[in-house]
Amino acid sequence: MSDMNENSLNINFLKESALKRLCESLDKANNKGWRKLGEMVKNDKRFKMSVDDMDMCSLKVLEVDGSPSRAMLKLMGDQGCVVGDLTEFLQKMGHTDALQCLKPSGIQILVQPQSAAVIAGHNLRLSCCAVGSSPIQFQWFRKTEEVPHSSSPDLVFSPVQVKDAGFYICRVNCGNTCVFSHWAQVDVLDVPPKCGLVSQPSDGRPRVLIQPHPQRLFVGDSLFLECGAIGRPIPQYQWYRNGIPIKKATKRKYSVQGLMPEHQGRYRCEICCNSERTWSNEVDVVVESPCHSEMKTPGISIHISEAMECSEELVWQNKRRFKILFDDFLTSEQYYSLEKPYATDKVALLIGNLTYRNHPQLKAPMVDVYDLTNLLRQLNFKVVSLLDLTESEMRNAVEEFLSLLHKGVYGLLYYAGHGYENFGHSFMVPVDAPNPYRSANCLCVQSILKLMQEKETGLNVFLLDMCRKRNLHDDVMPNVMLKVTANIVFGYATCQDAEAFELSSSGFTNGVFIKFLKGRLLEDEKITVLLDSVAEDMGQFDPTKGKQALEIRSSLSERRSLTDPIRPGEYSHPAQAHNLHWCKAHELPESKILDFECGVQIKMDFAAEFSNVLVIYTSIVKKPEEMASCQAHITNLPLELDVDPKLMNKETLEETGSFLLTGSLPQHCLYTRLSSIQKLRDELAFTVCLQVQFNSLEDLVQWNMDVNIGKPLTAKLELNRPTRKNSCQLTCPMPHSPSTSPSHSPSSDRRFHSHGPCFPQLHANPYLNVCEPLCGAIGGHGGFKMCGGDYTYPCDNVPGSPSTPLSIPIETTDDVDDMQNEFMNSLQFYNNP
């Protein structure tokens, strides 16, 4: 279309993309915004624009996605305003950005840069992908200043620093015209390194890394609260006091100058990213008058009761003020007793078994473990998350977990996978369990609890997301004598003799238990109160109502919560050594730059999807001009990792089988996912094969380079080592104790080769499916419907083994006596709806 025809086009017929950019430019509240345009139009005799019309346009800001500029342009177009008229107005205003929206540039931006909140020291990439009628060029700006050496579609920060925070925009040039991308905000959190993995979350999953702290202040002081989360797009914040949103408190940092008594209360921040919502810790802010405690020197008396009401900080202020030591009156233990309970450390072991060798496969444990890992790290837990462990690997993982426990530690164990319950004892089933299995092939939860109690832990939490049906193949009577201690909480995803469910949809989703737990886990509530709320939420879920209900058993007498602060205690030398070993076992390998003789430079980075799942991604950072193309592939991985070559060196993470890190890693890379890192016997060594196509040659030229990254992640823990057979026989004389390997497999027992009548038992998946239909489904309960769950016979379920019954717990009408020991009977039982 010619310029003359373009200028005569009514502005109501502008392309939506151009109109949208134009409105975004004019909606900005400045001296070149829509109000300025309205004033100019009102003074032009060709068009009618009244004060009432201006007021009507201004009210559009109250609507969702309302635009005053769009309303004004519609009025102008209805009166015959054409592009040429609008161009004239914009030229008089000097609004060059808006003028660019009207010019047919021949440039189309396909990918806009996306705002992000990241951790200082990590890598960050802002991308702007565009096409044009002729070769295009890029230039990045930070506000109004050009970013040096930024003439490529990707603006890379390697690593990003706190000083890099700000607003960025990309100018795309094509011939004599240019267009600008959307603004992208970069927020950089300065988070001190902690034990455990800290990776960028996937899209829509904000992760809180900076928590507000409780404060006790005087009237007239200044309050400063800070909260920080990472995510893409950049998270949005809203501060609350006593459950009520605070007006205009929508930044990461919230401050109040000149405190008054009415500012006292409980504060927390809501963090939103896309449709995902999470919360910071809720903290108390106390505003009080200065303590007028009388000190006891010659002629001065002390009111200890009044001093006890002061915070620890104020007591020490009074010490300095009067130069008197209170050690004869208040000990540090008394100071701490005035505050909420605390942990000397927090440690969590999360195991998700889904890829079973001899039993039905599961889906939800992978997503459940991933989500729970991110939430617990926000609560300052040292978390190890492991997928698909064999029996020996599970026992060794538990042994490493136990080594981190000492007096006052909060220990949490979460398990998702196949399981069963016999005689009041719960058993977790490894992925290599035979068919059928019994207790000798599984890990007994109560045995682990017994060993945890010997560590004098401050809180023991077990979250068991598995079935609790009986296993009639197992007739062993456990003999675990537990101590009576007031620090134990069991959260069973389902009631006794019932199944647990997982949600089934076209993508990856949570099990029913974690679906509701993750919305409550960050709440500052006593752990039993929190689980009660989860039970109530689950009780309202129609697809599983009457089929799955959370069961809570507790001997907790104190108000202990997962949000309790950490106050380190006295560490012994062995405890310090275990902590150091644990930290090193959760460090990612450092990035590597590979320089090939041909002049190509490749960067190799690493990310952790789980503690035993490593993602390697490579990118070309330097390529000589005489090369038409080049690509680097990873080959010759250790055989024990058993990686499918068809899933290596892929252009997207989804092609490798990694669905949870999508959006958190850079684009334009080749990805390889290595699961079961714990199986490495030696250091991880492989070959990088570089294939180059020169402009002057037809054949590909190849270079190889050997790379060794040591033992990454939990490979350092050597979970594949043989299980120690005599590690706990004195304290836990059971064939299924967590650190004792079984002497034989039940598959060799003749009792389990009988061809007797088949028992009716569960569908092939003990986690009955709750299907989430695609868009457009009608009816059902809240968009979900039930599927599966019919009872079948084992001869119809086990291919290639028609006469061998599955070891999944079976339905039975026999009355079974509950043979729990005295300790389990003493635990408080919560009836759930």
PDB file of N, CA, C and O in Angstrom, residues 358-360 418-420 429 434-437 467 469-473 499 759-767 797-798 805-811:
ATOM      1  N   ASN A 358       8.416 -53.718  38.009  1.00  0.00           N
ATOM      2  CA  ASN A 358       7.518 -54.863  38.013  1.00  0.00           C
ATOM      3  C   ASN A 358       6.094 -54.502  38.406  1.00  0.00           C
ATOM      4  O   ASN A 358       5.278 -55.388  38.650  1.00  0.00           O
ATOM      5  N   HIS A 359       5.796 -53.208  38.472  1.00  0.00           N
ATOM      6  CA  HIS A 359       4.490 -52.767  38.947  1.00  0.00           C
ATOM      7  C   HIS A 359       4.027 -51.564  38.130  1.00  0.00           C
ATOM      8  O   HIS A 359       4.815 -50.965  37.398  1.00  0.00           O
ATOM      9  N   PRO A 360       2.770 -51.207  38.224  1.00  0.00           N
ATOM     10  CA  PRO A 360       2.236 -50.103  37.409  1.00  0.00           C
ATOM     11  C   PRO A 360       2.996 -48.796  37.614  1.00  0.00           C
ATOM     12  O   PRO A 360       3.449 -48.480  38.721  1.00  0.00           O
ATOM     13  N   HIS A 418       4.149 -46.330  45.402  1.00  0.00           N
ATOM     14  CA  HIS A 418       3.398 -47.490  45.874  1.00  0.00           C
ATOM     15  C   HIS A 418       3.742 -47.743  47.337  1.00  0.00           C
ATOM     16  O   HIS A 418       4.878 -47.523  47.783  1.00  0.00           O
ATOM     17  N   GLY A 419       2.772 -48.235  48.075  1.00  0.00           N
ATOM     18  CA  GLY A 419       2.991 -48.544  49.479  1.00  0.00           C
ATOM     19  C   GLY A 419       1.834 -49.347  50.036  1.00  0.00           C
ATOM     20  O   GLY A 419       0.829 -49.591  49.364  1.00  0.00           O
ATOM     21  N   TYR A 420       1.978 -49.782  51.269  1.00  0.00           N
ATOM     22  CA  TYR A 420       0.904 -50.507  51.936  1.00  0.00           C
ATOM     23  C   TYR A 420       1.078 -50.355  53.438  1.00  0.00           C
ATOM     24  O   TYR A 420       2.078 -49.818  53.941  1.00  0.00           O
ATOM     25  N   VAL A 429       7.568 -48.736  48.974  1.00  0.00           N
ATOM     26  CA  VAL A 429       7.977 -49.762  48.009  1.00  0.00           C
ATOM     27  C   VAL A 429       9.003 -49.186  47.041  1.00  0.00           C
ATOM     28  O   VAL A 429       8.707 -48.227  46.313  1.00  0.00           O
ATOM     29  N   PRO A 434      10.327 -56.831  43.925  1.00  0.00           N
ATOM     30  CA  PRO A 434       9.852 -57.960  43.114  1.00  0.00           C
ATOM     31  C   PRO A 434       8.332 -58.043  43.127  1.00  0.00           C
ATOM     32  O   PRO A 434       7.655 -57.328  43.858  1.00  0.00           O
ATOM     33  N   ASN A 435       7.819 -58.928  42.327  1.00  0.00           N
ATOM     34  CA  ASN A 435       6.374 -59.146  42.261  1.00  0.00           C
ATOM     35  C   ASN A 435       6.083 -60.607  42.562  1.00  0.00           C
ATOM     36  O   ASN A 435       6.443 -61.482  41.769  1.00  0.00           O
ATOM     37  N   PRO A 436       5.493 -60.901  43.741  1.00  0.00           N
ATOM     38  CA  PRO A 436       5.008 -59.970  44.768  1.00  0.00           C
ATOM     39  C   PRO A 436       6.122 -59.550  45.722  1.00  0.00           C
ATOM     40  O   PRO A 436       7.188 -60.147  45.741  1.00  0.00           O
ATOM     41  N   TYR A 437       5.842 -58.522  46.533  1.00  0.00           N
ATOM     42  CA  TYR A 437       6.810 -58.050  47.515  1.00  0.00           C
ATOM     43  C   TYR A 437       6.238 -58.191  48.920  1.00  0.00           C
ATOM     44  O   TYR A 437       5.036 -58.382  49.113  1.00  0.00           O
ATOM     45  N   CYS A 467      -0.938 -45.575  49.011  1.00  0.00           N
ATOM     46  CA  CYS A 467      -2.064 -46.391  49.450  1.00  0.00           C
ATOM     47  C   CYS A 467      -1.766 -47.018  50.807  1.00  0.00           C
ATOM     48  O   CYS A 467      -0.612 -47.223  51.178  1.00  0.00           O
ATOM     49  N   LYS A 469      -3.683 -49.906  51.786  1.00  0.00           N
ATOM     50  CA  LYS A 469      -4.363 -51.194  51.783  1.00  0.00           C
ATOM     51  C   LYS A 469      -3.448 -52.257  52.390  1.00  0.00           C
ATOM     52  O   LYS A 469      -2.231 -52.100  52.445  1.00  0.00           O
ATOM     53  N   ARG A 470      -4.046 -53.341  52.822  1.00  0.00           N
ATOM     54  CA  ARG A 470      -3.255 -54.444  53.363  1.00  0.00           C
ATOM     55  C   ARG A 470      -2.558 -55.199  52.250  1.00  0.00           C
ATOM     56  O   ARG A 470      -3.032 -55.264  51.125  1.00  0.00           O
ATOM     57  N   ASN A 471      -1.429 -55.796  52.591  1.00  0.00           N
ATOM     58  CA  ASN A 471      -0.693 -56.660  51.677  1.00  0.00           C
ATOM     59  C   ASN A 471      -0.757 -58.074  52.241  1.00  0.00           C
ATOM     60  O   ASN A 471      -0.027 -58.415  53.170  1.00  0.00           O
ATOM     61  N   LEU A 472      -1.626 -58.885  51.665  1.00  0.00           N
ATOM     62  CA  LEU A 472      -1.814 -60.241  52.191  1.00  0.00           C
ATOM     63  C   LEU A 472      -0.653 -61.155  51.883  1.00  0.00           C
ATOM     64  O   LEU A 472      -0.584 -62.278  52.379  1.00  0.00           O
ATOM     65  N   HIS A 473       0.283 -60.694  51.057  1.00  0.00           N
ATOM     66  CA  HIS A 473       1.493 -61.476  50.810  1.00  0.00           C
ATOM     67  C   HIS A 473       2.486 -61.335  51.949  1.00  0.00           C
ATOM     68  O   HIS A 473       3.492 -62.040  51.981  1.00  0.00           O
ATOM     69  N   GLU A 499      -7.211 -46.170  49.317  1.00  0.00           N
ATOM     70  CA  GLU A 499      -6.252 -45.800  48.296  1.00  0.00           C
ATOM     71  C   GLU A 499      -6.003 -44.291  48.336  1.00  0.00           C
ATOM     72  O   GLU A 499      -6.785 -43.525  48.883  1.00  0.00           O
ATOM     73  N   PHE A 759      -7.362 -63.509  43.905  1.00  0.00           N
ATOM     74  CA  PHE A 759      -8.071 -62.583  44.776  1.00  0.00           C
ATOM     75  C   PHE A 759      -8.463 -61.356  43.970  1.00  0.00           C
ATOM     76  O   PHE A 759      -7.654 -60.841  43.198  1.00  0.00           O
ATOM     77  N   PRO A 760      -9.670 -60.830  44.159  1.00  0.00           N
ATOM     78  CA  PRO A 760      -9.990 -59.563  43.496  1.00  0.00           C
ATOM     79  C   PRO A 760      -9.122 -58.461  44.059  1.00  0.00           C
ATOM     80  O   PRO A 760      -8.939 -58.371  45.260  1.00  0.00           O
ATOM     81  N   GLN A 761      -8.572 -57.630  43.209  1.00  0.00           N
ATOM     82  CA  GLN A 761      -7.682 -56.590  43.687  1.00  0.00           C
ATOM     83  C   GLN A 761      -7.831 -55.338  42.854  1.00  0.00           C
ATOM     84  O   GLN A 761      -8.633 -55.275  41.927  1.00  0.00           O
ATOM     85  N   LEU A 762      -7.035 -54.352  43.209  1.00  0.00           N
ATOM     86  CA  LEU A 762      -7.202 -53.040  42.606  1.00  0.00           C
ATOM     87  C   LEU A 762      -6.843 -53.030  41.138  1.00  0.00           C
ATOM     88  O   LEU A 762      -6.136 -53.885  40.638  1.00  0.00           O
ATOM     89  N   HIS A 763      -7.315 -51.988  40.471  1.00  0.00           N
ATOM     90  CA  HIS A 763      -6.919 -51.697  39.093  1.00  0.00           C
ATOM     91  C   HIS A 763      -5.407 -51.568  39.037  1.00  0.00           C
ATOM     92  O   HIS A 763      -4.755 -51.334  40.040  1.00  0.00           O
ATOM     93  N   ALA A 764      -4.826 -51.699  37.888  1.00  0.00           N
ATOM     94  CA  ALA A 764      -3.370 -51.741  37.751  1.00  0.00           C
ATOM     95  C   ALA A 764      -2.677 -50.574  38.413  1.00  0.00           C
ATOM     96  O   ALA A 764      -1.533 -50.688  38.783  1.00  0.00           O
ATOM     97  N   ASN A 765      -3.328 -49.450  38.562  1.00  0.00           N
ATOM     98  CA  ASN A 765      -2.724 -48.300  39.236  1.00  0.00           C
ATOM     99  C   ASN A 765      -3.393 -48.100  40.578  1.00  0.00           C
ATOM    100  O   ASN A 765      -4.575 -47.761  40.640  1.00  0.00           O
ATOM    101  N   PRO A 766      -2.700 -48.334  41.694  1.00  0.00           N
ATOM    102  CA  PRO A 766      -3.336 -48.161  42.998  1.00  0.00           C
ATOM    103  C   PRO A 766      -3.713 -46.717  43.254  1.00  0.00           C
ATOM    104  O   PRO A 766      -4.509 -46.436  44.113  1.00  0.00           O
ATOM    105  N   TYR A 767      -3.104 -45.767  42.532  1.00  0.00           N
ATOM    106  CA  TYR A 767      -3.548 -44.375  42.590  1.00  0.00           C
ATOM    107  C   TYR A 767      -4.667 -44.246  41.546  1.00  0.00           C
ATOM    108  O   TYR A 767      -4.396 -44.035  40.369  1.00  0.00           O
ATOM    109  N   ASN A 797      -4.283 -58.427  34.318  1.00  0.00           N
ATOM    110  CA  ASN A 797      -3.515 -57.207  34.502  1.00  0.00           C
ATOM    111  C   ASN A 797      -2.037 -57.356  34.284  1.00  0.00           C
ATOM    112  O   ASN A 797      -1.337 -56.401  34.037  1.00  0.00           O
ATOM    113  N   VAL A 798      -1.488 -58.552  34.407  1.00  0.00           N
ATOM    114  CA  VAL A 798      -0.047 -58.735  34.341  1.00  0.00           C
ATOM    115  C   VAL A 798       0.309 -59.421  33.042  1.00  0.00           C
ATOM    116  O   VAL A 798       0.142 -60.632  32.907  1.00  0.00           O
ATOM    117  N   PRO A 805      -0.122 -63.330  41.008  1.00  0.00           N
ATOM    118  CA  PRO A 805      -0.905 -62.177  41.451  1.00  0.00           C
ATOM    119  C   PRO A 805       0.000 -60.972  41.694  1.00  0.00           C
ATOM    120  O   PRO A 805       1.139 -61.106  42.084  1.00  0.00           O
ATOM    121  N   LEU A 806      -0.546 -59.793  41.427  1.00  0.00           N
ATOM    122  CA  LEU A 806       0.187 -58.571  41.707  1.00  0.00           C
ATOM    123  C   LEU A 806       0.374 -58.404  43.198  1.00  0.00           C
ATOM    124  O   LEU A 806      -0.422 -58.877  44.005  1.00  0.00           O
ATOM    125  N   SER A 807       1.406 -57.671  43.579  1.00  0.00           N
ATOM    126  CA  SER A 807       1.643 -57.447  44.999  1.00  0.00           C
ATOM    127  C   SER A 807       0.981 -56.174  45.491  1.00  0.00           C
ATOM    128  O   SER A 807       1.207 -55.748  46.595  1.00  0.00           O
ATOM    129  N   ILE A 808       0.128 -55.563  44.637  1.00  0.00           N
ATOM    130  CA  ILE A 808      -0.635 -54.405  45.109  1.00  0.00           C
ATOM    131  C   ILE A 808      -1.625 -54.894  46.145  1.00  0.00           C
ATOM    132  O   ILE A 808      -2.242 -55.943  45.979  1.00  0.00           O
ATOM    133  N   PRO A 809      -1.811 -54.140  47.267  1.00  0.00           N
ATOM    134  CA  PRO A 809      -2.743 -54.602  48.305  1.00  0.00           C
ATOM    135  C   PRO A 809      -4.116 -54.905  47.728  1.00  0.00           C
ATOM    136  O   PRO A 809      -4.609 -54.187  46.856  1.00  0.00           O
ATOM    137  N   ILE A 810      -4.736 -55.970  48.198  1.00  0.00           N
ATOM    138  CA  ILE A 810      -5.981 -56.434  47.602  1.00  0.00           C
ATOM    139  C   ILE A 810      -7.159 -56.132  48.505  1.00  0.00           C
ATOM    140  O   ILE A 810      -7.024 -55.894  49.701  1.00  0.00           O
ATOM    141  N   GLU A 811      -8.354 -56.104  47.907  1.00  0.00           N
ATOM    142  CA  GLU A 811      -9.585 -55.929  48.662  1.00  0.00           C
ATOM    143  C   GLU A 811      -9.876 -57.221  49.425  1.00  0.00           C
ATOM    144  O   GLU A 811      -9.676 -58.327  48.929  1.00  0.00           O
TER     145      GLU A 811
END
